Structures are given as structure tokens and as C-alpha cells.
PDB file of C-alpha atoms in Angstrom:
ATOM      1  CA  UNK A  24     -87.002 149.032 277.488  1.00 54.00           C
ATOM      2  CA  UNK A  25     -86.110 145.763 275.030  1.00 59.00           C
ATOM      3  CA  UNK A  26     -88.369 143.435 276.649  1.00 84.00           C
ATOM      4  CA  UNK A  27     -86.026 140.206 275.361  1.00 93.00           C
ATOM      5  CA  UNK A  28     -83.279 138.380 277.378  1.00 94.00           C
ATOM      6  CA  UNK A  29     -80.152 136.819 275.573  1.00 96.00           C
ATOM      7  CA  UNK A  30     -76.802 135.252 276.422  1.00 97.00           C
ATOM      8  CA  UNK A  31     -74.278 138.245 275.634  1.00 97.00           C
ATOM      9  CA  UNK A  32     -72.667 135.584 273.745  1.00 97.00           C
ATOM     10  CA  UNK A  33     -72.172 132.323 272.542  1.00 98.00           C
ATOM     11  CA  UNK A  34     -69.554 130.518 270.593  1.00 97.00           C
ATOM     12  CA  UNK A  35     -69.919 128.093 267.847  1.00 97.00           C
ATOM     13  CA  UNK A  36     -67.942 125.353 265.258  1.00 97.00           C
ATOM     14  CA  UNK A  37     -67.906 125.974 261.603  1.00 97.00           C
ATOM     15  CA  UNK A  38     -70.959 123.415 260.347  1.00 97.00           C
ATOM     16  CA  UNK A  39     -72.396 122.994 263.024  1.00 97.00           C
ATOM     17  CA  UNK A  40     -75.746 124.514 263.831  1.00 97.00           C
ATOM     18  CA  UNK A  41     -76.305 127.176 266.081  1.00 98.00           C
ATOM     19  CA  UNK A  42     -78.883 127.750 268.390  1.00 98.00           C
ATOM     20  CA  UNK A  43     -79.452 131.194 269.709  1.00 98.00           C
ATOM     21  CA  UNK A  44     -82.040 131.030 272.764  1.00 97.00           C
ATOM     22  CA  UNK A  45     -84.359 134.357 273.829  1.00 97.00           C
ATOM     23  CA  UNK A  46     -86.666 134.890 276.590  1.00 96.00           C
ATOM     24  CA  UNK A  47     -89.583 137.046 276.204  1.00 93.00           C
ATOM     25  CA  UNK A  48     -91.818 136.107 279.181  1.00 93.00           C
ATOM     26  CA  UNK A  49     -94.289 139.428 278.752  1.00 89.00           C
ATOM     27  CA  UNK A  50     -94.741 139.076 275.176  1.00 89.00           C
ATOM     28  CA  UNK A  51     -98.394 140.034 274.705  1.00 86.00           C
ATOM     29  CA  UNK A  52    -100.868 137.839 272.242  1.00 85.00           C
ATOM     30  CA  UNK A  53     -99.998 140.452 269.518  1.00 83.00           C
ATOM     31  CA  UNK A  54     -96.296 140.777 269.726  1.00 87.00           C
ATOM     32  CA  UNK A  55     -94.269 138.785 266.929  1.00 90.00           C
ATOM     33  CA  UNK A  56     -90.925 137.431 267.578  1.00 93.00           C
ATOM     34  CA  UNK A  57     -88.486 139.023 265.086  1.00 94.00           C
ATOM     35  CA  UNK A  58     -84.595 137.997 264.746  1.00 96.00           C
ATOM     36  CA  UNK A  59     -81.830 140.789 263.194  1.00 96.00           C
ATOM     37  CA  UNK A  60     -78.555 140.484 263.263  1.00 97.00           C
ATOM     38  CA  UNK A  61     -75.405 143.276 262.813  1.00 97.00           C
ATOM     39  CA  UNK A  62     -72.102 142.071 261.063  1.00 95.00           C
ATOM     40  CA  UNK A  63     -69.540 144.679 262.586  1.00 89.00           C
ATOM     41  CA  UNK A  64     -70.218 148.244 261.151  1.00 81.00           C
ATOM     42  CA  UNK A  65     -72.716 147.014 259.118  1.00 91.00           C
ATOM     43  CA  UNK A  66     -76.104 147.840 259.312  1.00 95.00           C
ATOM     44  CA  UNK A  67     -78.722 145.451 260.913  1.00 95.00           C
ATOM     45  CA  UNK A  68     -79.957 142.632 258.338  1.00 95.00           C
ATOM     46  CA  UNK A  69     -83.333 140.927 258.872  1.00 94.00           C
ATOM     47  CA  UNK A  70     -83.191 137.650 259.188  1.00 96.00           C
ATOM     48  CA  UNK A  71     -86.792 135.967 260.152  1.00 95.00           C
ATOM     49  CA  UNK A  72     -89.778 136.953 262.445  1.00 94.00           C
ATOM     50  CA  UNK A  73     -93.273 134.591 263.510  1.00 93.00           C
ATOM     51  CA  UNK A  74     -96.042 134.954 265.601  1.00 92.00           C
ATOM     52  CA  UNK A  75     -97.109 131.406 266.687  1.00 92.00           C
ATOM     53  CA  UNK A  76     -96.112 128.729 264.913  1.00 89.00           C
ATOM     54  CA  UNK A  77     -92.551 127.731 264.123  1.00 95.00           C
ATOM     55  CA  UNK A  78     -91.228 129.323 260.849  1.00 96.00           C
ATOM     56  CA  UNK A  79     -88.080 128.490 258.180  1.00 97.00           C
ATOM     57  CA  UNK A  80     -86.676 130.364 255.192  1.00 96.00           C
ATOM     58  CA  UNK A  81     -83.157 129.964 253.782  1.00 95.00           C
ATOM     59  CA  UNK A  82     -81.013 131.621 255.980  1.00 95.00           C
ATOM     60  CA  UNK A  83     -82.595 130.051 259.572  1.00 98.00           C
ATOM     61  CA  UNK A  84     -85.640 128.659 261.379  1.00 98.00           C
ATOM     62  CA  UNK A  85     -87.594 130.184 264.271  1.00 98.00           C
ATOM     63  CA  UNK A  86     -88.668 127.874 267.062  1.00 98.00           C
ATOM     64  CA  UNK A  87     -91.552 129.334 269.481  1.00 97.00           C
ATOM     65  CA  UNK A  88     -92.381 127.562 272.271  1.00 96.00           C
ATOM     66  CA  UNK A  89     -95.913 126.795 272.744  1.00 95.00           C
ATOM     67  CA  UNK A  90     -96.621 129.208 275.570  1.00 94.00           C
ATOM     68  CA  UNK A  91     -94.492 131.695 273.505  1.00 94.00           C
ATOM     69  CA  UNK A  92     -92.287 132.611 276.525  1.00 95.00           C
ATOM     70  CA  UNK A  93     -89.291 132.099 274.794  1.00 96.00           C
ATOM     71  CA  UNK A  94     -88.226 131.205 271.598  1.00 97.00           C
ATOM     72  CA  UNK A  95     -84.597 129.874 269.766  1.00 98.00           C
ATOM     73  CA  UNK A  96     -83.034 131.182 266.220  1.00 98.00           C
ATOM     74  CA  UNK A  97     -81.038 128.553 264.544  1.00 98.00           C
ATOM     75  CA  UNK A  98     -78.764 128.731 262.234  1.00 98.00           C
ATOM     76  CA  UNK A  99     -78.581 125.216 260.511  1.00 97.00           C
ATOM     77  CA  UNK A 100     -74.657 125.465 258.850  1.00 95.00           C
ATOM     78  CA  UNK A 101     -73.169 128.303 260.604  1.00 97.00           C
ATOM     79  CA  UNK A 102     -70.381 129.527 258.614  1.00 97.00           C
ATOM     80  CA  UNK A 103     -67.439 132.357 259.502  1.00 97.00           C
ATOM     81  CA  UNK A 104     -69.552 134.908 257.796  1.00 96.00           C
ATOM     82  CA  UNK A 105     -72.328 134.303 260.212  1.00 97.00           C
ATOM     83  CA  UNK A 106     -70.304 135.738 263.248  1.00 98.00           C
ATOM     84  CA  UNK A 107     -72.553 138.626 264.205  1.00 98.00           C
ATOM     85  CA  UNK A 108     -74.469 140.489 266.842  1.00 97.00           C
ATOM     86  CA  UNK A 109     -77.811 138.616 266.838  1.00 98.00           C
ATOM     87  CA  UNK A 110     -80.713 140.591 268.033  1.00 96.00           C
ATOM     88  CA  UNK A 111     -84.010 139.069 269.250  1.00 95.00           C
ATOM     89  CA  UNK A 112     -87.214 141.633 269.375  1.00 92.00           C
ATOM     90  CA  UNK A 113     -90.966 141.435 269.873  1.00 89.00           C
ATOM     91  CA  UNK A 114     -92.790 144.045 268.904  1.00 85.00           C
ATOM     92  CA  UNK A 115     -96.279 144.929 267.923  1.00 73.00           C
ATOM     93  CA  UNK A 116     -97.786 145.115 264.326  1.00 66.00           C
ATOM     94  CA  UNK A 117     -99.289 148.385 264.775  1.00 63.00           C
ATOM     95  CA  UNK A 118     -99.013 151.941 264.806  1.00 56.00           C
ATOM     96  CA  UNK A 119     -96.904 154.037 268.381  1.00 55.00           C
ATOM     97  CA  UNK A 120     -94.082 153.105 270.019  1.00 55.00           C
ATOM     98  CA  UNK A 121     -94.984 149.629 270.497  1.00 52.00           C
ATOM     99  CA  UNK A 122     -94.936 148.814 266.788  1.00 64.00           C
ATOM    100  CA  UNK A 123     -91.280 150.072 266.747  1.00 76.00           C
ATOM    101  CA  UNK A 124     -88.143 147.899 266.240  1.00 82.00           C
ATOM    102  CA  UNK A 125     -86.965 148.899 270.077  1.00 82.00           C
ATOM    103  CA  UNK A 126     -83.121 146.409 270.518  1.00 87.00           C
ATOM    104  CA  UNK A 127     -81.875 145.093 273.531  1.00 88.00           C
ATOM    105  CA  UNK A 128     -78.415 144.223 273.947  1.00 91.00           C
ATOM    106  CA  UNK A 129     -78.665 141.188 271.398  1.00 96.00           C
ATOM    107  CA  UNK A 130     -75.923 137.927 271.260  1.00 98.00           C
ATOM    108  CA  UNK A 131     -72.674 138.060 269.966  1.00 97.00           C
ATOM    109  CA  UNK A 132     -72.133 135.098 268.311  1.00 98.00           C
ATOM    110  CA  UNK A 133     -68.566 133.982 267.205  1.00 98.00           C
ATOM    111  CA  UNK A 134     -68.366 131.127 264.700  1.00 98.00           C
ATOM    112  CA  UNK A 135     -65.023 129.523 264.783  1.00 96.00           C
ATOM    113  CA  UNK A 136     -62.548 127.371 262.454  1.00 95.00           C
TER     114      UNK A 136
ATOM    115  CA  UNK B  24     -83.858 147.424 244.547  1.00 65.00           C
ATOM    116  CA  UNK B  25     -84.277 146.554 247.579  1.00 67.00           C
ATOM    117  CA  UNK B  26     -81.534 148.658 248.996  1.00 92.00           C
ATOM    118  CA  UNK B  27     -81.406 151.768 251.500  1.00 97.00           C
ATOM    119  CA  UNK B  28     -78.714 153.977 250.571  1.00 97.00           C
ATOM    120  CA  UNK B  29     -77.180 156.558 253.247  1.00 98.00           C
ATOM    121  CA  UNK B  30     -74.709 159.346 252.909  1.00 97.00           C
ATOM    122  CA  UNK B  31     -71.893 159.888 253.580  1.00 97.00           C
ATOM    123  CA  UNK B  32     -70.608 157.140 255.078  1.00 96.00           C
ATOM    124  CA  UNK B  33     -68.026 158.800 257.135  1.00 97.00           C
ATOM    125  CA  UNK B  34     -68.471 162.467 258.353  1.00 96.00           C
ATOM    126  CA  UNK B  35     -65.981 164.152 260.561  1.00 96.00           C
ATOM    127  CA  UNK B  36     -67.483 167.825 261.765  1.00 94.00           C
ATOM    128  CA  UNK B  37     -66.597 170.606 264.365  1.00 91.00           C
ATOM    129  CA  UNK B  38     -69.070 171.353 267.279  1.00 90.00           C
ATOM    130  CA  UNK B  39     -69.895 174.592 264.966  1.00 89.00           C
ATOM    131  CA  UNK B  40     -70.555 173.073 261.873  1.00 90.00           C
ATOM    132  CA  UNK B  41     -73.685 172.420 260.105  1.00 95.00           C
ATOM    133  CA  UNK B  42     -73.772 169.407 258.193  1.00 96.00           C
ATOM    134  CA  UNK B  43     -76.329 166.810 257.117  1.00 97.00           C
ATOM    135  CA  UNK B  44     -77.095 163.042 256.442  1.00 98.00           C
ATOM    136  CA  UNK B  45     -79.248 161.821 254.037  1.00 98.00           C
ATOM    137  CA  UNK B  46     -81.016 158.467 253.165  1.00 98.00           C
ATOM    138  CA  UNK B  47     -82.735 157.157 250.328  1.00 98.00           C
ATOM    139  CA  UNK B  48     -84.938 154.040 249.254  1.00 97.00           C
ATOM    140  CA  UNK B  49     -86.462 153.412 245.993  1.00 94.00           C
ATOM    141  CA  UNK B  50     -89.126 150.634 247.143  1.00 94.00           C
ATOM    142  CA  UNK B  51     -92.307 152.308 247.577  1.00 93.00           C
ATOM    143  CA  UNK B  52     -91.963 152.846 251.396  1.00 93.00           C
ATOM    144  CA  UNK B  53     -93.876 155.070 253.110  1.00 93.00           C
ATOM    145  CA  UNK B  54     -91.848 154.608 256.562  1.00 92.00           C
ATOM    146  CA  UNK B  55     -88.719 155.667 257.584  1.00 94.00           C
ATOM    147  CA  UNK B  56     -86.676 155.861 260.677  1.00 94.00           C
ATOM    148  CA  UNK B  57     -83.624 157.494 262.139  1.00 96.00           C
ATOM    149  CA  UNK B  58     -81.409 155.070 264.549  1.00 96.00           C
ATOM    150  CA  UNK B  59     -78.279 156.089 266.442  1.00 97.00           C
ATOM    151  CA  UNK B  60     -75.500 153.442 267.457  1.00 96.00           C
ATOM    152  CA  UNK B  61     -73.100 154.099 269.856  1.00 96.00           C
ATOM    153  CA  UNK B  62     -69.900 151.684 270.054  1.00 93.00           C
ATOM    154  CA  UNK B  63     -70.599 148.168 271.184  1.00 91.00           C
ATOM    155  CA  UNK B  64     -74.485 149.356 271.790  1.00 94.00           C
ATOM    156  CA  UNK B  65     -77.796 148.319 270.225  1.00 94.00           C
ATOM    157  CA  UNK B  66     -79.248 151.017 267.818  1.00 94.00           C
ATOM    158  CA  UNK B  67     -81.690 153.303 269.530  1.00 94.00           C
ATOM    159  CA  UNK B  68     -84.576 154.625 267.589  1.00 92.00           C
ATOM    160  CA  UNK B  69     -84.434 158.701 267.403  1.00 95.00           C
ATOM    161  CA  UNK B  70     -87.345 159.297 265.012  1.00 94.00           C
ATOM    162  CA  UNK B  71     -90.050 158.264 262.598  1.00 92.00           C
ATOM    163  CA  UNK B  72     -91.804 159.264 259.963  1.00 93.00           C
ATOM    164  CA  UNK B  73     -95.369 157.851 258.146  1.00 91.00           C
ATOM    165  CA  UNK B  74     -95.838 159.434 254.673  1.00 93.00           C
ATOM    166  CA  UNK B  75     -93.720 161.910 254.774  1.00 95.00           C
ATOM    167  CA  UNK B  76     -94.841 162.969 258.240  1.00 94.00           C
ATOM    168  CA  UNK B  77     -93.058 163.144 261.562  1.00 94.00           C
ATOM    169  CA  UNK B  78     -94.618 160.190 263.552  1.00 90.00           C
ATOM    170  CA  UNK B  79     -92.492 159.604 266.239  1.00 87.00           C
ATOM    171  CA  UNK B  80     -89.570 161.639 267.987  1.00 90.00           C
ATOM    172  CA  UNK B  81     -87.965 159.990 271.064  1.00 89.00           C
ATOM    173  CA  UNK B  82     -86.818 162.888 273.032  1.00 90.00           C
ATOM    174  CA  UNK B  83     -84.394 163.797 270.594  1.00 95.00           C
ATOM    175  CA  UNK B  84     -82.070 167.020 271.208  1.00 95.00           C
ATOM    176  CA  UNK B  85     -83.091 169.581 268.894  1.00 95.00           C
ATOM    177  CA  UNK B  86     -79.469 169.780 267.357  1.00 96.00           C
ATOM    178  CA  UNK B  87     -80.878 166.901 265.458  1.00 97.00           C
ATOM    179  CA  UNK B  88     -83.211 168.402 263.187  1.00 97.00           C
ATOM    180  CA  UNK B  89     -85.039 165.477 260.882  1.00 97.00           C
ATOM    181  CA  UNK B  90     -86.826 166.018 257.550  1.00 97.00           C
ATOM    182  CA  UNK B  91     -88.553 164.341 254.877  1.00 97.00           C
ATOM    183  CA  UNK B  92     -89.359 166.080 251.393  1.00 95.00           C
ATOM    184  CA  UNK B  93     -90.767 163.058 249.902  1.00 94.00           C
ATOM    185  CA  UNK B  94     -91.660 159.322 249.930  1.00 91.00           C
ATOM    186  CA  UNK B  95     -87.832 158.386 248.973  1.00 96.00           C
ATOM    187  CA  UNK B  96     -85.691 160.391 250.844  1.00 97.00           C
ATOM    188  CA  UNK B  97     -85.058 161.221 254.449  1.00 98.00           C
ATOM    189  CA  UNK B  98     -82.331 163.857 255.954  1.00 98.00           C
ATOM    190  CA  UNK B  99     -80.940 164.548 259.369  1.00 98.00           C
ATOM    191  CA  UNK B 100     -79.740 167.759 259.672  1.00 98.00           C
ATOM    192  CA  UNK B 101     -76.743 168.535 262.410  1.00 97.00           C
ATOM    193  CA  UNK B 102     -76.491 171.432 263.796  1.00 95.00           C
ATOM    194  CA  UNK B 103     -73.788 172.157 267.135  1.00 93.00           C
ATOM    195  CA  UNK B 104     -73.202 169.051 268.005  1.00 94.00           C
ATOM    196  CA  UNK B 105     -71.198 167.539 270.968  1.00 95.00           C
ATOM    197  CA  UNK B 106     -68.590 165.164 270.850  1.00 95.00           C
ATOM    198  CA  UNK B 107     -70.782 162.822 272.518  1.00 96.00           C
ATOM    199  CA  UNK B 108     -72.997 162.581 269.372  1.00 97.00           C
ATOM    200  CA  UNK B 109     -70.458 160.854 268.141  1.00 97.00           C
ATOM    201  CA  UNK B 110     -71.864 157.362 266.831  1.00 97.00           C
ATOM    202  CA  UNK B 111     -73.252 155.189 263.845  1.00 97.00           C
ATOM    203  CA  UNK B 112     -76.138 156.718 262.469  1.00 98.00           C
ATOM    204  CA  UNK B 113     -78.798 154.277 261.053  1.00 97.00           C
ATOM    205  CA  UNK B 114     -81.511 154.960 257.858  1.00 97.00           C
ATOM    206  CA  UNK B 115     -83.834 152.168 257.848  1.00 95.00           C
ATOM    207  CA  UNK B 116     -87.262 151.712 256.272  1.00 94.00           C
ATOM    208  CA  UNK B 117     -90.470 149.334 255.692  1.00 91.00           C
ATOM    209  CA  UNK B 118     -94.210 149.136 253.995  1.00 89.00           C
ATOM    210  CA  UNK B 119     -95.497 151.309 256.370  1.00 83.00           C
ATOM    211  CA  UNK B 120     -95.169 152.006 259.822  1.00 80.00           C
ATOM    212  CA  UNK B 121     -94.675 149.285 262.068  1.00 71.00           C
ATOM    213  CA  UNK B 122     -95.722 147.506 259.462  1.00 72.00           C
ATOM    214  CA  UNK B 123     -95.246 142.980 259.644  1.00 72.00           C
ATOM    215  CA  UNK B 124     -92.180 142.138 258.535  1.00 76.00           C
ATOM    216  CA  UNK B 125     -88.635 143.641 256.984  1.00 86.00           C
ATOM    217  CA  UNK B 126     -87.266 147.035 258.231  1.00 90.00           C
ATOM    218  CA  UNK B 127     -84.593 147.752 255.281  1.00 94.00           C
ATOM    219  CA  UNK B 128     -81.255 149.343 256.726  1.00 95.00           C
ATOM    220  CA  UNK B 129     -78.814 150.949 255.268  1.00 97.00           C
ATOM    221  CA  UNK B 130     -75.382 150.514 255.852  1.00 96.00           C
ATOM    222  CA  UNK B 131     -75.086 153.608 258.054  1.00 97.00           C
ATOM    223  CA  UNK B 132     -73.201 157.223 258.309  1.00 97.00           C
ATOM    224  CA  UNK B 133     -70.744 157.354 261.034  1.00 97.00           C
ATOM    225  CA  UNK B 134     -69.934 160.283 262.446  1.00 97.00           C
ATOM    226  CA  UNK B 135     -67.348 161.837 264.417  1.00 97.00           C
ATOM    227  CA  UNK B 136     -67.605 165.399 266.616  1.00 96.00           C
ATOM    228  CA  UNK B 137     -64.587 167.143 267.264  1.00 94.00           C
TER     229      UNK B 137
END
């Protein structure tokens, strides 16, 4: 079982930034945070992952609260193309089930004119 | 390249055929991974396999028949399948097993049972 909670969707204004919440409550000391997201029939594209600390890279940043309950993806510029199924997953980093990319239902975010 | 390439991308096949899927990556990666999307659902992992091994299989039917003759490719062999297999099928691969970081996908095979 996907051990994330998300809104089943959001909606958000060409520019502006978008800010995709997940709770992971049960996340374990070893489980990173990772963030995919699926443009319709596509396949699933990577967008950033972090343990502890709060991470950035040039498509969005990764803000992890400091008792790593929950954490938000945002998406500084969202743009048309960015309307997607986002997907938020912990995982482990090691070998069995745990260390599988498992998906839970994920946010549909729509990005509009 | 940091692409995973899957074929064919649309495969329409009677509940007595035998066809197959196939997947390849030209990064070095030892991992691989079968994933099967049904409409407006989140892919679900079938198998894995770690150096050209089988790793993991989640309870899949044995219609489904995965294999792996080297570090590049992966196949998924069909064999009397039901309509209800009907879905997105999903190649994706990485470093190693559950290794920290990317998981590559391709852009997926979708198939259709009759």
C-alpha cells in the first residue's frame, strides 16, 4: 500500500507557482521523499527526491518539513505543459519490496490560461 | 542516452495469441522493472530484475512470462491473455536496484485484449 496522501487534484494559473502538498506521517528515518509525475499516456518522468533537508534543481524544489511528516513539491512558473498527474512516494534505498517505486493515487494537477 | 525504449507502442492481440513486449536501455543499468497501468490508475509494479536476474515478482499471473537475456534488454512475453489485461504497460530502469535516485521510464506499450 502507497503510504503517501495527496489532494486528487488541484488547479493552478499559468505563472504562478504551484504547490503540491503530501502527507507521509509513517515515513521511517530511511525513507526518501521522491516526486514523479505522468503527462497523459506518457510514461512517468522523475522530477526530484530528498531525504532531510530541503532540495532544488531546475524543474522544482522539495520542501520537507522538519519532522518529515509531510512534505510540498513546487513548481516555481507552472506552465500548460506542466498539467500532469503528480505522484509523491517514499521509499527505501535498499534492496526488497521496500526499495521499490510502489504509487499511490498521485495529484492531478491542471494548469490553466 | 539516457532513454528507455519500449516496443511496440500499441499492440492489439486475441486471447489466443502469443505475443511479446520488449524494452531496452543503453545506460549501464543493471535494474529493470515491469509496471502495468490501468486507465486513470497509478502504475503497479509486476516484476524486477537485478543483473539479469528475477528479483522480484508481485503475484503476477503466469500468462505474463518476464525475461531478461542481458544487461540492456528486458521482454514480457504474453501468452492467453484476458481482456482485462488490457492496460499501459511500463519498462523502467535505474543504477541498480532500488538504487537513490532516477528510475528511467519508457514511454510505454499499450495493449489491448480482444
Amino acid at each position: 500500500d502507497a503510504k503517501t496522501t495527496q489532494p486528487p487534484s488541484m488547479d493552478c494559473a499559468e505563472g504562478r507557482a504551484a504547490n503540491l502538498p503530501c502527507n507521509h506521517s509513517t515515513i521511517s528515518g530511511n525513507e526518501y521523499v521522491y516526486w514523479y509525475r505522468q503527462i497523459h499516456s506518457q510514461g512517468p518522468q522523475y522530477i526530484i527526491h530528498g531525504l532531510k533537508n530541503n532540495e532544488t534543481n531546475e524543474m522544482a524544489s522539495l520542501i520537507i518539513t522538519e519532522d518529515r511528516k509531510s512534505s510540498t513539491l513546487i513548481l516555481p512558473h507552472a506552465t500548460l505543459r506542466d498539467t500532469a498527474v503528480y505522484y509523491c512516494i517514499v521509499r527505501l534505498n535498499y534492496g526488497g519490496s521496500q526499495g521499490n517505486l510502489i504509487f499511490g493515487k498521485g495529484t492531478k494537477l491542471s494548469v490553466k490560461p | 542516452d539516457t532513454e528507455v525504449t519500449q516496443t511496440p507502442k500499441h499492440l492489439v492481440m486475441g486471447m489466443t495469441n502469443k505475443k511479446s513486449l520488449k524494452c531496452e536501455q543503453h545506460m549501464g543499468h543493471r535494474a529493470m522493472y515491469w509496471y502495468k497501468q490501468k486507465a486513470k490508475k497509478p502504475p503497479e509494479l509486476m516484476f524486477v530484475y537485478s543483473y539479469e536476474k528475477l528479483s522480484i515478482n508481485e503475484s503476477v499471473p503466469s500468462r505474463f512470462s518476464p525475461e531478461c537475456p542481458n544487461s540492456s534488454l528486458l521482454n514480457l512475453h504474453l501468452h492467453a491473455l484476458q481482456p482485462e489485461d488490457s492496460a499501459l504497460y511500463l519498462c523502467a530502469s535505474s543504477e541498480i536496484i532500488a538504487a537513490i535516485g532516477e528510475l528511467f521510464f519508457g514511454e510505454g506499450s499499450r495493449l489491448t485484449v480482444l
